[in-house]
CSV table of C-alpha atoms in Angstrom, one decimal:
chain,number,residue,atom,x,y,z
H,1,MET,CA,25.2,-112.8,-110.7
H,2,VAL,CA,26.0,-109.7,-112.8
H,3,GLU,CA,29.1,-110.2,-114.9
H,4,ARG,CA,30.8,-107.3,-116.6
H,5,PRO,CA,33.9,-107.3,-118.8
H,6,ARG,CA,36.9,-105.6,-117.4
H,7,SER,CA,36.6,-102.7,-119.8
H,8,ALA,CA,33.0,-102.1,-118.6
H,9,ARG,CA,34.2,-102.0,-115.0
H,10,ARG,CA,36.9,-99.5,-115.9
H,11,HIS,CA,34.3,-97.3,-117.6
H,12,VAL,CA,32.1,-97.4,-114.4
H,13,PHE,CA,35.1,-96.5,-112.3
H,14,ASP,CA,36.0,-93.6,-114.6
H,15,ILE,CA,32.4,-92.3,-114.2
H,16,HIS,CA,32.6,-92.6,-110.4
H,17,LYS,CA,36.0,-90.8,-110.4
H,18,THR,CA,34.5,-87.9,-112.3
H,19,LEU,CA,31.5,-87.7,-110.0
H,20,PHE,CA,33.7,-87.8,-106.9
H,21,GLN,CA,35.9,-85.1,-108.3
H,22,ARG,CA,32.8,-82.9,-108.7
H,23,MET,CA,31.6,-83.8,-105.2
H,24,THR,CA,35.0,-82.9,-103.7
H,25,THR,CA,35.1,-79.5,-105.5
H,26,ALA,CA,31.6,-78.7,-104.4
H,27,HIS,CA,32.3,-79.7,-100.8
H,28,VAL,CA,35.5,-77.7,-100.7
H,29,ALA,CA,33.8,-74.6,-102.1
H,30,ASP,CA,31.2,-74.9,-99.4
H,31,GLN,CA,33.8,-75.2,-96.7
H,32,LEU,CA,35.7,-72.2,-98.1
H,33,GLN,CA,32.6,-70.1,-97.8
H,34,ALA,CA,31.6,-71.5,-94.4
H,35,TYR,CA,35.0,-70.8,-92.8
H,36,GLY,CA,35.5,-67.5,-94.5
H,37,VAL,CA,38.7,-68.6,-96.4
H,38,ASN,CA,40.4,-65.8,-98.3
H,39,CYS,CA,43.6,-67.5,-99.3
H,40,VAL,CA,44.1,-71.1,-100.6
H,41,ILE,CA,47.6,-72.5,-100.5
H,42,ASP,CA,47.7,-75.0,-103.3
H,43,VAL,CA,50.7,-77.4,-102.7
H,44,GLY,CA,51.4,-79.7,-105.6
H,45,ALA,CA,49.6,-77.6,-108.2
H,46,HIS,CA,50.8,-79.3,-111.3
H,47,LYS,CA,49.2,-77.4,-114.2
H,48,GLY,CA,46.7,-75.5,-112.1
H,49,GLN,CA,43.8,-78.0,-112.3
H,50,TYR,CA,42.8,-77.4,-108.7
H,51,ALA,CA,42.9,-73.6,-108.9
H,52,ARG,CA,40.7,-73.7,-112.0
H,53,GLN,CA,38.2,-76.0,-110.4
H,54,LEU,CA,37.9,-73.6,-107.4
H,55,ARG,CA,37.4,-70.6,-109.8
H,56,GLN,CA,34.7,-72.6,-111.6
H,57,ALA,CA,33.0,-73.4,-108.3
H,58,GLY,CA,32.8,-69.6,-107.5
H,59,TYR,CA,35.8,-69.1,-105.2
H,60,ASP,CA,37.1,-65.6,-105.9
H,61,GLY,CA,39.8,-65.2,-103.1
H,62,HIS,CA,43.5,-65.5,-103.3
H,63,ILE,CA,45.3,-68.7,-104.5
H,64,VAL,CA,49.0,-69.3,-103.9
H,65,SER,CA,50.3,-72.4,-105.9
H,66,PHE,CA,53.5,-74.3,-105.5
H,67,GLU,CA,54.9,-76.5,-108.3
H,68,PRO,CA,58.6,-77.6,-108.2
H,69,VAL,CA,59.0,-79.3,-111.6
H,70,PRO,CA,60.5,-76.5,-113.8
H,71,GLU,CA,58.8,-77.4,-117.1
H,72,ILE,CA,55.4,-77.7,-115.4
H,73,TYR,CA,55.9,-74.6,-113.3
H,74,ALA,CA,56.5,-72.6,-116.6
H,75,HIS,CA,53.1,-73.9,-117.8
H,76,LEU,CA,51.5,-73.0,-114.5
H,77,GLU,CA,52.9,-69.4,-114.7
H,78,GLY,CA,51.1,-69.0,-118.0
H,79,LYS,CA,47.8,-70.3,-116.6
H,80,ALA,CA,48.0,-67.9,-113.7
H,81,ALA,CA,49.1,-64.8,-115.6
H,82,ASN,CA,45.6,-63.4,-116.2
H,83,ASP,CA,44.3,-64.0,-112.7
H,84,PRO,CA,45.5,-61.1,-110.4
H,85,LYS,CA,44.6,-63.2,-107.3
H,86,TRP,CA,46.6,-66.2,-108.3
H,87,THR,CA,50.4,-66.3,-107.6
H,88,VAL,CA,52.7,-69.2,-108.2
H,89,TYR,CA,56.1,-70.4,-106.8
H,90,GLY,CA,58.5,-72.8,-108.3
H,91,CYS,CA,59.7,-74.8,-105.3
H,92,ALA,CA,58.7,-77.9,-103.3
H,93,LEU,CA,57.7,-77.6,-99.6
H,94,GLY,CA,58.8,-79.9,-96.8
H,95,SER,CA,59.9,-80.1,-93.2
H,96,ALA,CA,63.5,-78.8,-93.8
H,97,GLU,CA,65.0,-76.3,-96.3
H,98,ASP,CA,67.1,-78.3,-98.7
H,99,THR,CA,67.7,-79.3,-102.3
H,100,LEU,CA,66.3,-82.7,-103.1
H,101,GLU,CA,65.9,-85.0,-106.1
H,102,MET,CA,62.4,-85.3,-107.5
H,103,ASN,CA,61.4,-88.4,-109.4
H,104,VAL,CA,59.7,-86.9,-112.4
H,105,VAL,CA,57.3,-89.0,-114.5
H,106,SER,CA,54.6,-88.2,-117.0
H,107,GLY,CA,51.2,-87.0,-115.6
H,108,THR,CA,50.6,-86.0,-112.1
H,109,MET,CA,52.6,-88.6,-110.2
H,110,SER,CA,56.1,-87.1,-109.8
H,111,SER,CA,57.3,-87.3,-106.2
H,112,ILE,CA,60.3,-86.7,-104.0
H,113,LEU,CA,59.7,-90.3,-102.7
H,114,PRO,CA,60.7,-93.2,-105.0
H,115,PRO,CA,57.9,-95.5,-106.1
H,116,SER,CA,57.2,-98.6,-104.1
H,117,GLU,CA,57.3,-102.2,-105.5
H,118,TYR,CA,53.5,-102.0,-105.6
H,119,GLY,CA,53.5,-98.6,-107.4
H,120,THR,CA,56.1,-99.8,-110.0
H,121,GLY,CA,54.0,-102.9,-110.7
H,122,ARG,CA,50.8,-100.9,-111.1
H,123,TYR,CA,52.0,-97.8,-113.0
H,124,LYS,CA,54.2,-98.3,-116.1
H,125,ARG,CA,55.2,-94.6,-116.0
H,126,PHE,CA,57.4,-95.4,-112.9
H,127,ARG,CA,59.7,-97.4,-115.2
H,128,ASP,CA,60.7,-94.1,-117.0
H,129,ILE,CA,61.9,-91.7,-114.2
H,130,THR,CA,63.8,-88.5,-114.8
H,131,PRO,CA,65.6,-87.3,-111.7
H,132,VAL,CA,65.4,-83.5,-111.2
H,133,GLU,CA,66.9,-81.4,-108.4
H,134,VAL,CA,64.4,-79.1,-106.8
H,135,PRO,CA,64.6,-76.5,-104.0
H,136,VAL,CA,62.6,-77.3,-100.9
H,137,ARG,CA,61.3,-74.6,-98.5
H,138,ARG,CA,59.5,-74.6,-95.2
H,139,LEU,CA,56.0,-73.1,-95.5
H,140,ASP,CA,56.2,-71.3,-92.1
H,141,ARG,CA,59.3,-69.4,-93.3
H,142,MET,CA,57.5,-68.4,-96.5
H,143,LEU,CA,54.2,-67.5,-95.1
H,144,ASP,CA,54.7,-63.8,-94.5
H,145,GLU,CA,56.1,-63.5,-98.1
H,146,ILE,CA,53.2,-65.4,-99.8
H,147,ILE,CA,50.2,-64.0,-98.0
H,148,PRO,CA,48.8,-61.0,-100.0
H,149,ALA,CA,49.4,-57.7,-98.4
H,150,ASP,CA,45.8,-56.7,-98.7
H,151,LEU,CA,44.6,-59.4,-96.3
H,152,ALA,CA,44.3,-57.8,-92.9
H,153,GLU,CA,43.0,-61.0,-91.4
H,154,PRO,CA,44.2,-64.0,-93.4
H,155,ARG,CA,42.0,-67.2,-93.2
H,156,LEU,CA,44.1,-69.9,-94.8
H,157,TYR,CA,43.1,-73.2,-96.4
H,158,LEU,CA,46.0,-75.7,-97.1
H,159,LYS,CA,45.6,-78.1,-99.9
H,160,MET,CA,48.3,-80.8,-100.3
H,161,ASP,CA,48.7,-83.2,-103.2
H,162,THR,CA,52.4,-84.1,-103.1
H,163,GLN,CA,52.4,-87.8,-103.9
H,164,GLY,CA,53.3,-89.1,-100.4
H,165,TYR,CA,55.0,-86.0,-99.1
H,166,ASP,CA,52.0,-84.3,-97.4
H,167,LEU,CA,53.1,-84.9,-93.8
H,168,GLU,CA,56.5,-83.3,-94.6
H,169,VAL,CA,54.7,-80.3,-96.0
H,170,PHE,CA,52.4,-80.2,-92.9
H,171,ALA,CA,55.4,-80.4,-90.5
H,172,GLY,CA,56.9,-77.4,-92.4
H,173,MET,CA,54.1,-75.2,-91.2
H,174,GLY,CA,55.4,-75.6,-87.7
H,175,GLU,CA,53.9,-73.3,-85.0
H,176,ARG,CA,51.9,-71.4,-87.6
H,177,MET,CA,49.5,-74.2,-88.4
H,178,HIS,CA,47.0,-72.6,-86.0
H,179,GLU,CA,46.6,-69.9,-88.8
H,180,VAL,CA,45.0,-72.6,-91.1
H,181,VAL,CA,41.2,-72.9,-90.7
H,182,GLY,CA,40.8,-75.8,-93.2
H,183,MET,CA,42.9,-78.2,-95.2
H,184,GLN,CA,42.9,-81.0,-97.7
H,185,SER,CA,45.3,-84.0,-98.1
H,186,GLU,CA,45.5,-87.0,-100.4
H,187,VAL,CA,45.7,-89.9,-98.0
H,188,ALA,CA,46.8,-93.4,-98.9
H,189,VAL,CA,45.3,-96.8,-98.2
H,190,LEU,CA,47.9,-98.5,-100.3
H,191,GLN,CA,51.5,-97.3,-100.5
H,192,ILE,CA,52.4,-96.2,-104.1
H,193,TYR,CA,55.7,-94.6,-102.9
H,194,GLU,CA,58.3,-95.8,-100.5
H,195,GLY,CA,57.9,-94.4,-97.0
H,196,MET,CA,54.4,-92.9,-97.9
H,197,PRO,CA,52.4,-92.5,-94.7
H,198,ARG,CA,49.2,-94.7,-94.5
H,199,LEU,CA,45.8,-93.1,-94.1
H,200,THR,CA,45.6,-93.8,-90.3
H,201,GLU,CA,48.9,-92.1,-89.6
H,202,ALA,CA,48.1,-89.1,-91.7
H,203,ILE,CA,44.6,-88.6,-90.1
H,204,ASP,CA,46.0,-89.1,-86.6
H,205,THR,CA,48.6,-86.3,-87.3
H,206,PHE,CA,45.9,-83.9,-88.6
H,207,GLU,CA,43.5,-84.6,-85.7
H,208,LYS,CA,46.2,-84.1,-83.1
H,209,ALA,CA,46.8,-80.6,-84.7
H,210,GLY,CA,43.1,-79.7,-84.1
H,211,PHE,CA,41.5,-80.6,-87.4
H,212,GLU,CA,38.3,-82.7,-87.9
H,213,ILE,CA,37.2,-84.5,-91.0
H,214,THR,CA,34.4,-83.0,-93.0
H,215,GLY,CA,34.6,-85.2,-96.1
H,216,MET,CA,36.4,-88.3,-97.6
H,217,PHE,CA,36.3,-88.8,-101.3
H,218,PRO,CA,37.8,-91.8,-103.3
H,219,VAL,CA,40.5,-90.7,-105.8
H,220,THR,CA,41.9,-93.9,-107.3
H,221,ARG,CA,40.7,-97.5,-107.4
H,222,GLU,CA,42.0,-100.8,-108.6
H,223,THR,CA,39.8,-102.0,-111.5
H,224,GLY,CA,40.2,-105.7,-110.7
H,225,THR,CA,39.6,-105.6,-106.9
H,226,GLY,CA,37.7,-102.4,-106.4
H,227,ARG,CA,40.0,-101.4,-103.6
H,228,VAL,CA,40.5,-97.7,-103.0
H,229,LEU,CA,44.1,-96.6,-103.2
H,230,GLU,CA,43.8,-93.0,-102.1
H,231,PHE,CA,41.2,-90.6,-100.7
H,232,ASP,CA,40.9,-86.8,-100.8
H,233,CYS,CA,40.5,-86.0,-97.1
H,234,VAL,CA,39.0,-82.6,-96.3
H,235,LEU,CA,39.3,-81.3,-92.8
H,236,ALA,CA,38.5,-78.1,-90.8
H,237,ARG,CA,39.4,-76.5,-87.5
H,238,THR,CA,35.8,-76.4,-86.4
H,239,ALA,CA,36.6,-73.9,-83.6
H,240,ALA,CA,37.4,-71.4,-86.4
H,241,LEU,CA,33.9,-71.6,-87.9
H,242,THR,CA,32.7,-68.1,-88.8
């Protein structure tokens, strides 16, 4: 039997996480090329990490990022300032236009949803929450505004990383979801937030809308048990293959 100290297991998981991040980015870049994507809608952009990864992977099309936390949005604006094909918006997206309270914590785990009992026990940052009111818009009502005017035939890719709110964002695309040729969502095996949809519910919703899975990549694991908490799920509307 192989025995490793807990610190060594954590180191192995950190290496795996880095590898899976690279695999995810490479896979997404391949999908963007295969499906002729010319506009990526980056929902839950935080400080622009996803957009920078796409640029490093060779994607040179338009990126439209959404980040509702004012302080982080200001940072994101600065990051996008020198990229003429990268625009940013300071609002959240959901199924209804509203003003909602966001539970802001350090790092990338702020959410409109409150943390679950499991999430609070696992992540100390959830014990120090700052409530911030943020505007919420429906994506279908913003689409004509955010799609660059120079795109005669937009081919959209929807990336969602909203800490449990992805299905609300998805619902807010309404009847215009058919304009999306590919998408990406962080789907949960274990519920970190109250009311967070489980993986099976999320995938069922996406498949009913005409999307099929092209890749599943672990995002977070428990060090002790090895259980995966979340996956990055990449999907495509295969009928739209160019």
